[in-house]
Coordinates of C-alpha atoms in Angstrom, one line a residue:
Chain A
G1 CA 17.6 1.5 5.2
E2 CA 14.6 3.6 4.1
D3 CA 12.1 4.6 6.9
V4 CA 8.8 6.7 6.8
E5 CA 7.3 8.0 10.2
Q6 CA 3.9 9.3 11.1
S7 CA 2.1 10.7 13.9
L8 CA 0.0 7.8 15.4
F9 CA -3.3 9.6 15.9
L10 CA -5.2 12.8 15.0
S11 CA -8.7 13.9 16.3
V12 CA -10.7 16.8 14.8
R13 CA -14.0 18.1 14.7
E14 CA -16.3 17.6 11.7
G15 CA -15.9 20.6 9.4
D16 CA -12.4 21.5 10.5
S17 CA -9.3 21.0 8.6
S18 CA -6.9 18.1 9.3
V19 CA -3.2 18.1 8.7
I20 CA -1.4 14.7 8.8
N21 CA 2.4 14.8 8.7
C22 CA 4.9 12.3 7.4
T23 CA 8.7 12.3 7.3
Y24 CA 10.8 10.0 5.2
T25 CA 14.5 9.4 5.1
D26 CA 15.3 8.5 1.4
S27 CA 16.4 11.5 -0.3
S28 CA 16.1 9.4 -3.8
S29 CA 12.2 9.2 -3.4
T30 CA 10.8 9.9 -6.5
Y31 CA 7.1 9.9 -5.8
L32 CA 5.3 10.1 -2.4
Y33 CA 1.7 8.6 -2.0
W34 CA -1.4 9.1 0.6
Y35 CA -3.3 6.0 0.9
K36 CA -6.6 5.5 3.0
Q37 CA -7.5 2.4 4.9
E38 CA -10.8 2.0 6.5
P39 CA -11.2 -0.7 9.0
G40 CA -10.9 -4.4 7.5
A41 CA -10.7 -2.7 4.1
G42 CA -8.1 -2.2 1.4
L43 CA -5.6 0.8 0.6
Q44 CA -7.5 3.4 -1.5
L45 CA -5.0 5.7 -3.3
L46 CA -5.8 9.4 -2.5
T47 CA -3.3 11.3 -4.2
Y48 CA 0.7 11.4 -5.0
I49 CA 3.0 14.1 -5.4
F50 CA 6.2 13.9 -7.7
S51 CA 9.4 14.8 -5.9
N52 CA 10.2 17.9 -7.9
M53 CA 6.8 19.5 -6.8
D54 CA 6.1 21.2 -3.4
M55 CA 2.3 21.3 -3.5
K56 CA -0.7 19.4 -5.2
Q57 CA -4.1 20.1 -4.7
D58 CA -7.3 17.8 -5.5
Q59 CA -10.6 18.9 -4.3
R60 CA -10.5 19.0 -0.7
L61 CA -6.9 17.3 -0.2
T62 CA -3.9 19.3 -0.3
V63 CA -0.3 17.8 -0.4
L64 CA 2.6 19.9 0.8
L65 CA 6.2 18.7 0.4
N66 CA 9.3 20.1 1.7
K67 CA 12.1 18.0 0.0
K68 CA 14.9 19.9 1.9
D69 CA 13.5 18.6 5.2
K70 CA 12.0 15.5 3.7
H71 CA 8.5 16.3 5.0
L72 CA 5.4 15.4 3.4
S73 CA 1.8 16.6 4.8
L74 CA -1.7 16.0 3.7
R75 CA -4.5 18.7 4.3
I76 CA -7.9 17.5 4.4
A77 CA -10.3 20.6 4.3
D78 CA -14.0 20.4 5.8
T79 CA -13.1 17.2 7.1
Q80 CA -16.2 15.0 7.4
T81 CA -17.1 11.7 9.5
G82 CA -16.5 9.6 6.4
D83 CA -12.8 10.7 6.5
S84 CA -12.3 8.9 9.6
A85 CA -9.7 5.9 8.7
I86 CA -6.1 5.2 8.9
Y87 CA -4.1 7.4 6.4
F88 CA -0.6 6.2 5.1
C89 CA 1.9 7.9 3.4
A90 CA 4.4 6.0 1.2
S91 CA 7.5 6.6 -0.7
K92 CA 8.7 5.1 -3.8
G93 CA 12.6 5.1 -4.1
G94 CA 14.6 6.1 -7.0
G95 CA 16.5 3.5 -9.1
A96 CA 15.3 0.0 -10.2
T97 CA 13.1 -0.5 -7.2
N98 CA 9.3 0.2 -7.3
K99 CA 8.3 -0.8 -4.1
L100 CA 6.5 1.3 -1.8
I101 CA 7.8 2.0 2.0
F102 CA 4.9 2.8 4.1
G103 CA 4.8 4.9 7.0
T104 CA 3.2 3.8 10.5
G105 CA -0.2 5.3 9.5
T106 CA -2.2 8.0 11.2
L107 CA -5.4 7.3 12.7
L108 CA -7.8 10.2 11.9
A109 CA -10.9 10.3 14.3
V110 CA -13.7 12.8 13.1
Q111 CA -15.9 14.2 16.0
P112 CA -19.4 15.0 14.8
Chain B
A1 CA -13.7 1.2 -13.4
A2 CA -11.9 -2.2 -13.2
G3 CA -10.2 -2.7 -9.9
V4 CA -7.4 -5.1 -8.6
I5 CA -9.2 -8.5 -7.8
Q6 CA -7.8 -10.8 -5.1
S7 CA -9.2 -14.2 -4.2
P8 CA -10.1 -15.6 -1.7
R9 CA -10.9 -12.7 0.5
H10 CA -10.6 -14.8 3.6
L11 CA -8.9 -17.8 4.3
I12 CA -8.4 -19.9 7.5
K13 CA -5.6 -22.5 7.7
E14 CA -4.0 -24.7 10.3
K15 CA -0.2 -24.6 11.2
R16 CA 2.0 -26.3 8.7
E17 CA -0.8 -26.2 5.8
T18 CA -0.2 -24.5 2.5
A19 CA -2.2 -21.6 1.1
T20 CA -2.4 -20.0 -2.4
L21 CA -3.4 -16.4 -2.9
K22 CA -4.5 -15.1 -6.2
C23 CA -4.2 -11.6 -7.7
Y24 CA -5.9 -10.2 -10.9
P25 CA -4.4 -7.2 -12.0
I26 CA -6.2 -4.2 -13.5
P27 CA -6.5 -4.8 -17.3
R28 CA -3.4 -3.8 -19.1
H29 CA -1.3 -3.4 -16.0
D30 CA 1.7 -5.6 -16.3
T31 CA 3.3 -5.2 -13.0
V32 CA 2.3 -6.9 -9.8
Y33 CA 3.3 -6.3 -6.2
W34 CA 2.6 -8.2 -3.1
Y35 CA 2.5 -6.8 0.6
Q36 CA 1.6 -8.2 3.8
Q37 CA 0.1 -6.1 6.5
G38 CA 0.1 -7.7 10.1
P39 CA -2.4 -6.4 12.6
G40 CA -1.9 -2.8 13.7
Q41 CA 1.2 -2.7 11.2
D42 CA 2.1 -0.9 8.0
P43 CA 2.1 -2.9 4.9
Q44 CA 5.4 -4.7 4.1
F45 CA 6.5 -5.4 0.4
L46 CA 6.9 -8.8 -0.3
I47 CA 7.9 -9.3 -4.0
S48 CA 6.8 -7.8 -7.2
F49 CA 6.8 -9.1 -10.9
Y50 CA 7.1 -7.2 -14.4
E51 CA 6.1 -8.8 -17.5
K52 CA 6.2 -12.4 -15.7
M53 CA 9.6 -11.7 -14.2
Q54 CA 10.5 -11.2 -10.6
S55 CA 11.5 -7.6 -10.7
D56 CA 12.1 -7.1 -6.7
K57 CA 12.0 -8.7 -3.5
G58 CA 11.6 -7.7 -0.2
S59 CA 11.2 -9.5 3.4
I60 CA 9.5 -12.6 1.7
P61 CA 10.2 -15.9 3.8
D62 CA 11.9 -18.6 1.9
R63 CA 8.7 -20.7 2.6
F64 CA 6.7 -18.3 0.3
S65 CA 6.9 -18.2 -3.6
A66 CA 5.2 -16.5 -6.0
Q67 CA 4.8 -16.1 -9.8
Q68 CA 3.1 -14.1 -12.6
F69 CA 1.4 -16.0 -15.2
S70 CA 1.2 -15.1 -19.1
D71 CA -2.4 -13.6 -18.5
Y72 CA -0.6 -11.3 -15.9
H73 CA -2.3 -12.8 -12.8
S74 CA -0.1 -13.5 -9.9
E75 CA -0.2 -16.4 -7.3
L76 CA 1.4 -16.2 -3.8
N77 CA 2.1 -19.8 -2.4
M78 CA 2.7 -20.0 1.2
S79 CA 3.8 -23.2 2.9
S80 CA 4.6 -24.7 6.2
L81 CA 2.2 -21.8 7.6
E82 CA 3.1 -20.5 11.0
L83 CA 0.7 -18.5 13.3
G84 CA 2.9 -15.4 12.5
D85 CA 1.8 -15.4 8.9
S86 CA -1.7 -14.4 10.0
A87 CA -2.3 -11.1 8.2
L88 CA -3.8 -9.1 5.5
Y89 CA -2.4 -9.9 2.1
F90 CA -2.5 -7.1 -0.6
C91 CA -1.8 -7.2 -4.3
A92 CA -1.2 -4.1 -6.1
S93 CA -0.9 -3.4 -9.9
S94 CA 0.6 -0.5 -11.9
P95 CA 0.8 0.3 -15.3
D96 CA 4.0 0.6 -17.4
S97 CA 3.9 4.5 -16.8
S98 CA 6.3 6.9 -15.4
T99 CA 4.3 7.3 -12.2
D100 CA 4.1 3.5 -11.7
T101 CA 1.2 4.4 -9.1
Q102 CA 0.2 1.3 -7.4
Y103 CA -3.6 0.4 -7.1
F104 CA -4.5 -2.1 -4.2
G105 CA -6.7 -4.9 -4.3
P106 CA -9.0 -5.5 -1.2
G107 CA -6.8 -8.0 0.4
T108 CA -6.9 -11.7 1.5
R109 CA -7.2 -11.9 5.3
L110 CA -5.3 -15.1 6.1
T111 CA -5.8 -16.7 9.7
V112 CA -3.6 -19.4 10.7
L113 CA -4.8 -21.4 13.7

């Protein structure tokens, strides 16, 4: 079945760039998403990318997609302590299903 | 901007009891999704509805049922609760657009004692 994998933990210093990586298996994925979850809170949509794009930039966020390798990354420029959270990537399959398959989540810890 | 509303935000039940979770989608969103997130886990898709009809089904136990009403709100009914049902239950809604981007509610934290 479909699978989405992420590294579990990333620690960076405030002001540095963070890069969170994600790999997925479903080659028919049409859209790929990044969600942010703070402790005990809901899932906040950060950005998404369509599968025929290879890059999308939105303020401090840059998404890179390598469709051949099924690799997605989220770069956060000038990381702030408020960026500390769990980041989930999610893929939406092709065809009739619209369900999201989530990755395992990456805990981003920003050190002041 | 209006967001997805879920109620209650917290719910405590005993084993074998029933629970009903409610979800009110963003206005003009006609698709609702339910996800379950166990402690330290990623969200798992349960079920979805489009225009009041079930559109997709995931790993939802037979003890659970859900429906979408004429005003597009949805309810997740859970019976014979088990300790393992303790989780955060998210509802998401999406408009009928090409991206079908899902916007999540704050979740209902269910604790089964």
